[in-house]
Structures are given as structure tokens and as C-alpha cells.
Amino acid sequence: MSLEKIAQKLDQAATTGKAIPQFSNEQEMSVEEAYAVQSLSMALRRSRGEQPVGFKMGLTSKAKMKQVGVDEVIWGHLTDAMQISDGDELALAGNVHPRAEPEIAFIMGKTLSGDVSAAQAMAAVEYICPAIEIIDSRYANFKFSLSDVIADNTSASKFVLGNRYNPDTDISNLGMVVEVDGSTRAVGSSAAILGNPVRSLIAASRMLAKWGHSLKEGDILLAGAATEALPLSPGQSFRTMVQNLGHVSFQTTS
Ligand code: OOG
Ligand code: MG
């Protein structure tokens, strides 16, 4: 199957909510080819009017790597159509098998590209926010190889940002709690994200440059989940609290 055809199949699965078999069962796909598919599927989203708003890092914590059985850091694209407002409702119809996970987001104030130090990375950040990512693998049973998940835009579906905070807040080891309908369902620390979420920002700068992208003023970067993702069902209230950064939430409907 051509890379263009793979991008179309993934796009169709994402727009219809119907799972497809993972491509790695049928054919070899290199990481380079997988990022090319990701880029082709972004072109399809852009042709429908979606605007890029930044990037996401994935599999930056051991909990996430273990949950999906892939142990390499990956990145994907975010668009305006993926963002929902803090406290909003999210209809689950049209999704395959959505899950949600607690994250921290960076909002860039300046361009950041290539190999950078932690100080350079943080100097380019305008705000940090507590965040939730809603992921939805387009592959049956949420099963995929490294190349499969990259081609699938790293399972990106939706995201929610909480209030913006000044980046001089120390984010290296903040407690993170996930509540579903008021009950604690997962607990972690921002230190689970590559030891410090700043390392995810540094990795993004380096990895994006390799593929001809950079973080620009106003771009959002999701640093990756600190705990495993939790499956969603209709009628839930999903909330993440990050120590010193308040909370962010959304409600599911059918
Ligand atoms: C891949 C996306 C991983 C994260 O925060 O680790 C990710 C997946 O789990 O389906 O977004
Ligand atoms: Mg994520």
C-alpha cells in the first residue's frame, strides 16, 4: 500500500470512528515513512480547514511506554479542531476507543529549534498549563507498532488546556492527580515525564528540527502523559489536578 493510501485509511478511520488493522501486520514501514504518512494525513486535515496549533510528545513516561508496549519517544501534530475548552463537553460518538491522560503543556513565546539547553528551552516558553490529552488509536484493540502509532499522528484526538501560569514555576516534580467522577483514578508526578517535563521540550526541539519543523511563538506543546491513559465512557466527569497549577477538566457525553 502506498504511503498516501495509508494516510487516507487513517484519516478515514479518524473521521468515521471505525478501527482499522495495524499496517505493521501486512507491510514494513520505517520510522521515516511513518512520519511521512503523518505529514500526508495532516495535509488532509488542512484541506478541510484545520489549522496547526503546535505539537505533542508521546511515550515520554515509563507508565505510557508500558501501557502500549512501545518504548520510544514520538511526536505528532495538534490542530485547532482538536482543542476543547476547559470544562467543556466532549461527545464520544465518532471515536474508536478514546482514553484520557494527564499532561503539562508549554505555550511558546519564541521560536525554539534544534539542540538547546534547559535554560534556552525555558527562556522560549511564555506559559505553562495543566492539560489533558484525549487519545484515540485508530487501530483495532489500541494495538500498534512504533511506526503504526507515528503514522496515526501518535493517537492524537483532542486536548484541553487549563489556566496559564508563568514559566518560572518549578515544574520538575509536581504531584498530578486524575479524578473520574470525583474519585481518584491515577496519581503521578511531572517527574515521570522524562525526569522533568523540560526534557520533553528539549526533545521536541531536537526531534522536530530533524523533520523540518520548529516550535514557534504561540505554539502549544503537550509534554506527554505522566500516568497511563484511562478509558472514557459517556457521562463521566474527568479532571486532572497539577500541584501549584490548579485543575483542568471535561465531561463526556454519548
Ligand atoms: C500514543 C500516544 C502517547 C503520551 O502522552 O504518551 C501519548 C498512545 O498512547 O496511543 O500521547
Ligand atoms: Mg499524550
PDB file of C-alpha atoms and ligand atoms in Angstrom:
ATOM      1  CA  MET A   1       0.000   0.000   0.000  1.00  0.00           C
ATOM      2  CA  SER A   2       1.347   3.484  -0.819  1.00  0.00           C
ATOM      3  CA  LEU A   3       2.047   5.979   1.959  1.00  0.00           C
ATOM      4  CA  GLU A   4      -0.709   8.190   0.513  1.00  0.00           C
ATOM      5  CA  LYS A   5      -3.191   5.298   0.747  1.00  0.00           C
ATOM      6  CA  ILE A   6      -2.166   4.581   4.360  1.00  0.00           C
ATOM      7  CA  ALA A   7      -2.700   8.268   5.232  1.00  0.00           C
ATOM      8  CA  GLN A   8      -6.158   8.153   3.623  1.00  0.00           C
ATOM      9  CA  LYS A   9      -7.131   4.983   5.538  1.00  0.00           C
ATOM     10  CA  LEU A  10      -6.006   6.518   8.840  1.00  0.00           C
ATOM     11  CA  ASP A  11      -7.839   9.752   8.076  1.00  0.00           C
ATOM     12  CA  GLN A  12     -10.995   7.833   7.244  1.00  0.00           C
ATOM     13  CA  ALA A  13     -10.756   5.801  10.468  1.00  0.00           C
ATOM     14  CA  ALA A  14     -10.349   9.049  12.426  1.00  0.00           C
ATOM     15  CA  THR A  15     -13.332  10.730  10.773  1.00  0.00           C
ATOM     16  CA  THR A  16     -15.670   7.711  10.945  1.00  0.00           C
ATOM     17  CA  GLY A  17     -14.549   6.223  14.269  1.00  0.00           C
ATOM     18  CA  LYS A  18     -14.122   2.781  12.670  1.00  0.00           C
ATOM     19  CA  ALA A  19     -10.967   0.897  13.680  1.00  0.00           C
ATOM     20  CA  ILE A  20      -8.548  -0.439  11.069  1.00  0.00           C
ATOM     21  CA  PRO A  21      -5.968  -3.240  11.338  1.00  0.00           C
ATOM     22  CA  GLN A  22      -2.414  -2.147  12.125  1.00  0.00           C
ATOM     23  CA  PHE A  23      -0.288  -1.781   8.992  1.00  0.00           C
ATOM     24  CA  SER A  24       2.767  -3.489  10.513  1.00  0.00           C
ATOM     25  CA  ASN A  25       0.898  -6.832  10.259  1.00  0.00           C
ATOM     26  CA  GLU A  26       0.979  -6.518   6.468  1.00  0.00           C
ATOM     27  CA  GLN A  27       3.977  -4.437   5.462  1.00  0.00           C
ATOM     28  CA  GLU A  28       7.225  -2.940   6.734  1.00  0.00           C
ATOM     29  CA  MET A  29       7.119   0.787   7.405  1.00  0.00           C
ATOM     30  CA  SER A  30      10.235   2.660   8.558  1.00  0.00           C
ATOM     31  CA  VAL A  31      10.040   5.489  11.098  1.00  0.00           C
ATOM     32  CA  GLU A  32      10.860   7.899   8.236  1.00  0.00           C
ATOM     33  CA  GLU A  33       7.950   6.562   6.174  1.00  0.00           C
ATOM     34  CA  ALA A  34       5.665   6.712   9.214  1.00  0.00           C
ATOM     35  CA  TYR A  35       6.402  10.433   9.759  1.00  0.00           C
ATOM     36  CA  ALA A  36       5.791  10.952   6.021  1.00  0.00           C
ATOM     37  CA  VAL A  37       2.343   9.322   6.433  1.00  0.00           C
ATOM     38  CA  GLN A  38       1.694  11.574   9.444  1.00  0.00           C
ATOM     39  CA  SER A  39       2.527  14.596   7.322  1.00  0.00           C
ATOM     40  CA  LEU A  40       0.247  13.406   4.477  1.00  0.00           C
ATOM     41  CA  SER A  41      -2.638  12.943   6.920  1.00  0.00           C
ATOM     42  CA  MET A  42      -2.026  16.475   8.267  1.00  0.00           C
ATOM     43  CA  ALA A  43      -2.347  17.749   4.686  1.00  0.00           C
ATOM     44  CA  LEU A  44      -5.785  16.065   4.543  1.00  0.00           C
ATOM     45  CA  ARG A  45      -6.795  17.808   7.788  1.00  0.00           C
ATOM     46  CA  ARG A  46      -5.535  21.146   6.458  1.00  0.00           C
ATOM     47  CA  SER A  47      -7.511  20.656   3.241  1.00  0.00           C
ATOM     48  CA  ARG A  48     -10.618  20.553   5.483  1.00  0.00           C
ATOM     49  CA  GLY A  49      -9.647  23.876   7.037  1.00  0.00           C
ATOM     50  CA  GLU A  50      -7.880  22.691  10.208  1.00  0.00           C
ATOM     51  CA  GLN A  51      -5.035  24.957  11.312  1.00  0.00           C
ATOM     52  CA  PRO A  52      -1.859  23.723  13.014  1.00  0.00           C
ATOM     53  CA  VAL A  53      -1.542  24.971  16.622  1.00  0.00           C
ATOM     54  CA  GLY A  54       1.528  23.071  17.808  1.00  0.00           C
ATOM     55  CA  PHE A  55       2.787  19.601  18.592  1.00  0.00           C
ATOM     56  CA  LYS A  56       2.529  16.774  21.109  1.00  0.00           C
ATOM     57  CA  MET A  57       5.154  14.497  22.540  1.00  0.00           C
ATOM     58  CA  GLY A  58       4.225  10.908  23.287  1.00  0.00           C
ATOM     59  CA  LEU A  59       5.605   7.986  25.281  1.00  0.00           C
ATOM     60  CA  THR A  60       7.725  10.285  27.450  1.00  0.00           C
ATOM     61  CA  SER A  61       6.899   8.323  30.630  1.00  0.00           C
ATOM     62  CA  LYS A  62       7.521   4.698  31.619  1.00  0.00           C
ATOM     63  CA  ALA A  63       3.831   4.317  32.536  1.00  0.00           C
ATOM     64  CA  LYS A  64       2.802   5.161  28.973  1.00  0.00           C
ATOM     65  CA  MET A  65       5.509   3.058  27.310  1.00  0.00           C
ATOM     66  CA  LYS A  66       4.436   0.078  29.392  1.00  0.00           C
ATOM     67  CA  GLN A  67       0.738   0.582  28.659  1.00  0.00           C
ATOM     68  CA  VAL A  68       1.155   0.488  24.877  1.00  0.00           C
ATOM     69  CA  GLY A  69       4.283  -1.677  24.577  1.00  0.00           C
ATOM     70  CA  VAL A  70       6.293   0.870  22.548  1.00  0.00           C
ATOM     71  CA  ASP A  71       9.334   2.395  24.245  1.00  0.00           C
ATOM     72  CA  GLU A  72      10.474   5.271  22.046  1.00  0.00           C
ATOM     73  CA  VAL A  73       9.607   8.937  22.371  1.00  0.00           C
ATOM     74  CA  ILE A  74       7.412  10.094  19.463  1.00  0.00           C
ATOM     75  CA  TRP A  75       5.779  13.348  18.353  1.00  0.00           C
ATOM     76  CA  GLY A  76       2.655  14.381  16.478  1.00  0.00           C
ATOM     77  CA  HIS A  77       0.739  17.413  15.226  1.00  0.00           C
ATOM     78  CA  LEU A  78      -2.006  19.377  17.016  1.00  0.00           C
ATOM     79  CA  THR A  79      -4.676  21.383  15.174  1.00  0.00           C
ATOM     80  CA  ASP A  80      -7.281  23.914  16.276  1.00  0.00           C
ATOM     81  CA  ALA A  81     -10.060  21.340  15.695  1.00  0.00           C
ATOM     82  CA  MET A  82      -8.537  19.129  18.412  1.00  0.00           C
ATOM     83  CA  GLN A  83      -8.798  21.730  21.185  1.00  0.00           C
ATOM     84  CA  ILE A  84     -11.757  21.816  23.543  1.00  0.00           C
ATOM     85  CA  SER A  85     -12.265  24.423  26.272  1.00  0.00           C
ATOM     86  CA  ASP A  86     -11.671  23.744  29.944  1.00  0.00           C
ATOM     87  CA  GLY A  87     -14.884  22.314  31.446  1.00  0.00           C
ATOM     88  CA  ASP A  88     -16.468  21.591  28.049  1.00  0.00           C
ATOM     89  CA  GLU A  89     -18.420  18.534  26.973  1.00  0.00           C
ATOM     90  CA  LEU A  90     -16.868  16.010  24.640  1.00  0.00           C
ATOM     91  CA  ALA A  91     -19.182  13.748  22.619  1.00  0.00           C
ATOM     92  CA  LEU A  92     -17.665  10.272  22.360  1.00  0.00           C
ATOM     93  CA  ALA A  93     -19.660   9.265  19.265  1.00  0.00           C
ATOM     94  CA  GLY A  94     -17.338   9.055  16.290  1.00  0.00           C
ATOM     95  CA  ASN A  95     -14.373   7.949  18.380  1.00  0.00           C
ATOM     96  CA  VAL A  96     -12.958   4.426  18.253  1.00  0.00           C
ATOM     97  CA  HIS A  97     -11.942   3.781  21.883  1.00  0.00           C
ATOM     98  CA  PRO A  98     -10.945   7.118  23.456  1.00  0.00           C
ATOM     99  CA  ARG A  99      -8.741   7.385  26.538  1.00  0.00           C
ATOM    100  CA  ALA A 100      -7.649  10.437  28.523  1.00  0.00           C
ATOM    101  CA  GLU A 101      -4.341  11.195  30.215  1.00  0.00           C
ATOM    102  CA  PRO A 102      -2.848  13.919  32.441  1.00  0.00           C
ATOM    103  CA  GLU A 103      -0.308  16.219  30.849  1.00  0.00           C
ATOM    104  CA  ILE A 104       1.530  19.516  31.143  1.00  0.00           C
ATOM    105  CA  ALA A 105       1.569  21.930  28.197  1.00  0.00           C
ATOM    106  CA  PHE A 106       4.047  24.597  27.196  1.00  0.00           C
ATOM    107  CA  ILE A 107       2.912  27.680  25.251  1.00  0.00           C
ATOM    108  CA  MET A 108       5.817  29.142  23.323  1.00  0.00           C
ATOM    109  CA  GLY A 109       6.766  32.814  23.426  1.00  0.00           C
ATOM    110  CA  LYS A 110       9.674  32.489  20.996  1.00  0.00           C
ATOM    111  CA  THR A 111      10.925  30.117  18.307  1.00  0.00           C
ATOM    112  CA  LEU A 112      12.797  27.072  19.574  1.00  0.00           C
ATOM    113  CA  SER A 113      14.640  24.764  17.218  1.00  0.00           C
ATOM    114  CA  GLY A 114      17.401  22.152  17.220  1.00  0.00           C
ATOM    115  CA  ASP A 115      19.697  21.273  20.122  1.00  0.00           C
ATOM    116  CA  VAL A 116      19.014  23.523  23.094  1.00  0.00           C
ATOM    117  CA  SER A 117      19.862  23.631  26.807  1.00  0.00           C
ATOM    118  CA  ALA A 118      17.191  23.532  29.518  1.00  0.00           C
ATOM    119  CA  ALA A 119      17.760  27.263  30.140  1.00  0.00           C
ATOM    120  CA  GLN A 120      17.344  28.086  26.430  1.00  0.00           C
ATOM    121  CA  ALA A 121      14.232  25.910  26.234  1.00  0.00           C
ATOM    122  CA  MET A 122      12.562  27.546  29.243  1.00  0.00           C
ATOM    123  CA  ALA A 123      13.522  31.051  28.029  1.00  0.00           C
ATOM    124  CA  ALA A 124      11.394  30.383  24.910  1.00  0.00           C
ATOM    125  CA  VAL A 125       8.309  29.412  26.964  1.00  0.00           C
ATOM    126  CA  GLU A 126       5.643  32.020  27.653  1.00  0.00           C
ATOM    127  CA  TYR A 127       3.239  29.948  29.774  1.00  0.00           C
ATOM    128  CA  ILE A 128       2.774  26.505  31.235  1.00  0.00           C
ATOM    129  CA  CYS A 129      -0.648  24.906  31.781  1.00  0.00           C
ATOM    130  CA  PRO A 130      -2.124  21.772  33.282  1.00  0.00           C
ATOM    131  CA  ALA A 131      -3.584  19.761  30.402  1.00  0.00           C
ATOM    132  CA  ILE A 132      -5.486  16.614  29.451  1.00  0.00           C
ATOM    133  CA  GLU A 133      -4.955  14.779  26.211  1.00  0.00           C
ATOM    134  CA  ILE A 134      -7.713  12.582  24.772  1.00  0.00           C
ATOM    135  CA  ILE A 135      -6.044   9.939  22.627  1.00  0.00           C
ATOM    136  CA  ASP A 136      -7.839   7.540  20.303  1.00  0.00           C
ATOM    137  CA  SER A 137      -5.820   4.996  18.388  1.00  0.00           C
ATOM    138  CA  ARG A 138      -7.334   4.287  15.006  1.00  0.00           C
ATOM    139  CA  TYR A 139      -6.046   0.700  15.251  1.00  0.00           C
ATOM    140  CA  ALA A 140      -8.177  -2.216  16.456  1.00  0.00           C
ATOM    141  CA  ASN A 141      -7.687  -3.038  20.157  1.00  0.00           C
ATOM    142  CA  PHE A 142      -5.405   0.010  20.618  1.00  0.00           C
ATOM    143  CA  LYS A 143      -2.561  -2.223  19.358  1.00  0.00           C
ATOM    144  CA  PHE A 144       0.268  -0.824  17.247  1.00  0.00           C
ATOM    145  CA  SER A 145       3.985  -0.831  16.484  1.00  0.00           C
ATOM    146  CA  LEU A 146       6.218   2.237  16.721  1.00  0.00           C
ATOM    147  CA  SER A 147       5.707   3.052  13.013  1.00  0.00           C
ATOM    148  CA  ASP A 148       1.951   2.380  13.194  1.00  0.00           C
ATOM    149  CA  VAL A 149       1.440   4.885  16.021  1.00  0.00           C
ATOM    150  CA  ILE A 150       3.621   7.556  14.392  1.00  0.00           C
ATOM    151  CA  ALA A 151       1.663   7.185  11.122  1.00  0.00           C
ATOM    152  CA  ASP A 152      -1.544   7.577  13.186  1.00  0.00           C
ATOM    153  CA  ASN A 153      -0.369  11.022  14.372  1.00  0.00           C
ATOM    154  CA  THR A 154       0.528   9.409  17.728  1.00  0.00           C
ATOM    155  CA  SER A 155      -3.168   8.712  18.515  1.00  0.00           C
ATOM    156  CA  ALA A 156      -3.902  12.466  18.805  1.00  0.00           C
ATOM    157  CA  SER A 157      -7.629  13.172  19.093  1.00  0.00           C
ATOM    158  CA  LYS A 158      -8.459  16.118  21.385  1.00  0.00           C
ATOM    159  CA  PHE A 159      -6.822  18.157  24.163  1.00  0.00           C
ATOM    160  CA  VAL A 160      -7.841  20.576  26.916  1.00  0.00           C
ATOM    161  CA  LEU A 161      -5.677  23.274  28.496  1.00  0.00           C
ATOM    162  CA  GLY A 162      -6.193  24.727  31.979  1.00  0.00           C
ATOM    163  CA  ASN A 163      -5.146  28.161  33.230  1.00  0.00           C
ATOM    164  CA  ARG A 164      -1.860  29.651  32.092  1.00  0.00           C
ATOM    165  CA  TYR A 165       0.981  30.058  34.575  1.00  0.00           C
ATOM    166  CA  ASN A 166       4.248  31.916  34.470  1.00  0.00           C
ATOM    167  CA  PRO A 167       7.068  29.568  33.395  1.00  0.00           C
ATOM    168  CA  ASP A 168       9.226  30.452  36.398  1.00  0.00           C
ATOM    169  CA  THR A 169       7.089  27.967  38.391  1.00  0.00           C
ATOM    170  CA  ASP A 170       9.268  24.923  39.130  1.00  0.00           C
ATOM    171  CA  ILE A 171       7.638  22.045  37.236  1.00  0.00           C
ATOM    172  CA  SER A 172      10.267  19.366  37.796  1.00  0.00           C
ATOM    173  CA  ASN A 173       8.339  17.389  40.410  1.00  0.00           C
ATOM    174  CA  LEU A 174       4.690  18.414  40.719  1.00  0.00           C
ATOM    175  CA  GLY A 175       2.046  15.997  42.004  1.00  0.00           C
ATOM    176  CA  MET A 176      -0.558  15.069  39.380  1.00  0.00           C
ATOM    177  CA  VAL A 177      -3.935  13.513  40.221  1.00  0.00           C
ATOM    178  CA  VAL A 178      -6.585  12.196  37.845  1.00  0.00           C
ATOM    179  CA  GLU A 179     -10.181  12.084  39.072  1.00  0.00           C
ATOM    180  CA  VAL A 180     -13.110  10.462  37.306  1.00  0.00           C
ATOM    181  CA  ASP A 181     -16.500  11.451  38.760  1.00  0.00           C
ATOM    182  CA  GLY A 182     -14.721  12.745  41.849  1.00  0.00           C
ATOM    183  CA  SER A 183     -12.800   9.534  42.614  1.00  0.00           C
ATOM    184  CA  THR A 184      -9.028   9.405  42.314  1.00  0.00           C
ATOM    185  CA  ARG A 185      -8.131   7.028  39.481  1.00  0.00           C
ATOM    186  CA  ALA A 186      -4.433   7.766  38.871  1.00  0.00           C
ATOM    187  CA  VAL A 187      -1.674   9.566  40.746  1.00  0.00           C
ATOM    188  CA  GLY A 188       1.737  10.591  39.461  1.00  0.00           C
ATOM    189  CA  SER A 189       4.323  13.303  39.235  1.00  0.00           C
ATOM    190  CA  SER A 190       5.551  15.574  36.472  1.00  0.00           C
ATOM    191  CA  ALA A 191       8.947  13.951  37.142  1.00  0.00           C
ATOM    192  CA  ALA A 192       7.547  10.859  35.384  1.00  0.00           C
ATOM    193  CA  ILE A 193       7.821  12.864  32.123  1.00  0.00           C
ATOM    194  CA  LEU A 194      11.459  12.133  31.152  1.00  0.00           C
ATOM    195  CA  GLY A 195      12.546  13.017  34.716  1.00  0.00           C
ATOM    196  CA  ASN A 196      11.417  16.633  34.122  1.00  0.00           C
ATOM    197  CA  PRO A 197       8.902  17.929  31.517  1.00  0.00           C
ATOM    198  CA  VAL A 198      11.567  20.390  30.329  1.00  0.00           C
ATOM    199  CA  ARG A 199      13.379  17.389  28.845  1.00  0.00           C
ATOM    200  CA  SER A 200      10.311  16.717  26.717  1.00  0.00           C
ATOM    201  CA  LEU A 201      10.505  20.301  25.411  1.00  0.00           C
ATOM    202  CA  ILE A 202      14.223  19.840  24.650  1.00  0.00           C
ATOM    203  CA  ALA A 203      13.479  16.536  22.869  1.00  0.00           C
ATOM    204  CA  ALA A 204      10.675  18.198  20.879  1.00  0.00           C
ATOM    205  CA  SER A 205      13.001  20.958  19.724  1.00  0.00           C
ATOM    206  CA  ARG A 206      15.600  18.421  18.563  1.00  0.00           C
ATOM    207  CA  MET A 207      13.182  15.887  17.020  1.00  0.00           C
ATOM    208  CA  LEU A 208      11.030  18.472  15.222  1.00  0.00           C
ATOM    209  CA  ALA A 209      14.129  20.073  13.659  1.00  0.00           C
ATOM    210  CA  LYS A 210      15.048  16.685  12.215  1.00  0.00           C
ATOM    211  CA  TRP A 211      11.727  16.682  10.329  1.00  0.00           C
ATOM    212  CA  GLY A 212      11.915  20.317   9.237  1.00  0.00           C
ATOM    213  CA  HIS A 213       9.635  21.770  11.925  1.00  0.00           C
ATOM    214  CA  SER A 214      10.197  24.132  14.840  1.00  0.00           C
ATOM    215  CA  LEU A 215       8.263  25.429  17.796  1.00  0.00           C
ATOM    216  CA  LYS A 216       7.077  28.965  17.044  1.00  0.00           C
ATOM    217  CA  GLU A 217       5.581  31.807  19.083  1.00  0.00           C
ATOM    218  CA  GLY A 218       2.075  30.811  20.183  1.00  0.00           C
ATOM    219  CA  ASP A 219       2.611  27.096  19.531  1.00  0.00           C
ATOM    220  CA  ILE A 220       1.331  24.604  22.094  1.00  0.00           C
ATOM    221  CA  LEU A 221       3.481  21.621  23.086  1.00  0.00           C
ATOM    222  CA  LEU A 222       1.961  18.759  25.086  1.00  0.00           C
ATOM    223  CA  ALA A 223       4.830  17.178  27.037  1.00  0.00           C
ATOM    224  CA  GLY A 224       3.318  13.663  27.236  1.00  0.00           C
ATOM    225  CA  ALA A 225       1.306  11.879  29.892  1.00  0.00           C
ATOM    226  CA  ALA A 226       2.632  11.304  33.412  1.00  0.00           C
ATOM    227  CA  THR A 227       0.416   8.255  34.084  1.00  0.00           C
ATOM    228  CA  GLU A 228      -1.304   5.610  31.995  1.00  0.00           C
ATOM    229  CA  ALA A 229      -4.332   6.724  29.990  1.00  0.00           C
ATOM    230  CA  LEU A 230      -7.838   5.874  31.283  1.00  0.00           C
ATOM    231  CA  PRO A 231     -10.654   4.622  29.008  1.00  0.00           C
ATOM    232  CA  LEU A 232     -13.602   7.011  28.622  1.00  0.00           C
ATOM    233  CA  SER A 233     -17.310   6.249  28.647  1.00  0.00           C
ATOM    234  CA  PRO A 234     -20.314   8.589  28.311  1.00  0.00           C
ATOM    235  CA  GLY A 235     -21.479  10.623  31.304  1.00  0.00           C
ATOM    236  CA  GLN A 236     -18.116  10.977  33.017  1.00  0.00           C
ATOM    237  CA  SER A 237     -16.521  13.999  34.598  1.00  0.00           C
ATOM    238  CA  PHE A 238     -12.759  13.790  34.018  1.00  0.00           C
ATOM    239  CA  ARG A 239     -10.437  16.102  35.944  1.00  0.00           C
ATOM    240  CA  THR A 240      -6.678  16.451  36.293  1.00  0.00           C
ATOM    241  CA  MET A 241      -5.064  18.426  39.096  1.00  0.00           C
ATOM    242  CA  VAL A 242      -1.448  19.514  38.919  1.00  0.00           C
ATOM    243  CA  GLN A 243       0.185  20.740  42.114  1.00  0.00           C
ATOM    244  CA  ASN A 244       0.545  24.578  42.005  1.00  0.00           C
ATOM    245  CA  LEU A 245      -1.145  24.742  38.563  1.00  0.00           C
ATOM    246  CA  GLY A 246      -4.769  24.089  39.502  1.00  0.00           C
ATOM    247  CA  HIS A 247      -7.029  21.793  37.554  1.00  0.00           C
ATOM    248  CA  VAL A 248      -8.446  21.189  34.115  1.00  0.00           C
ATOM    249  CA  SER A 249     -11.496  19.111  33.207  1.00  0.00           C
ATOM    250  CA  PHE A 250     -14.038  17.972  30.641  1.00  0.00           C
ATOM    251  CA  GLN A 251     -17.295  15.991  30.659  1.00  0.00           C
ATOM    252  CA  THR A 252     -18.125  13.134  28.321  1.00  0.00           C
ATOM    253  CA  THR A 253     -21.464  12.673  26.566  1.00  0.00           C
ATOM    254  CA  SER A 254     -22.585   9.912  24.223  1.00  0.00           C
TER     255      SER A 254
HETATM  256  C1  OOG B   1       0.339   7.006  21.862  1.00  0.00           C
HETATM  257  C2  OOG B   1       0.377   8.458  22.256  1.00  0.00           C
HETATM  258  C3  OOG B   1       1.164   8.675  23.539  1.00  0.00           C
HETATM  259  C4  OOG B   1       1.552  10.224  25.503  1.00  0.00           C
HETATM  260  O1  OOG B   1       1.231  11.243  26.120  1.00  0.00           O
HETATM  261  O2  OOG B   1       2.373   9.409  25.940  1.00  0.00           O
HETATM  262  C5  OOG B   1       0.902   9.963  24.192  1.00  0.00           C
HETATM  263  C6  OOG B   1      -0.730   6.238  22.599  1.00  0.00           C
HETATM  264  O3  OOG B   1      -0.614   6.048  23.801  1.00  0.00           O
HETATM  265  O4  OOG B   1      -1.690   5.811  21.936  1.00  0.00           O
HETATM  266  O5  OOG B   1       0.171  10.808  23.752  1.00  0.00           O
HETATM  267 MG    MG B   2      -0.422  12.241  25.308  1.00  0.00          MG
END
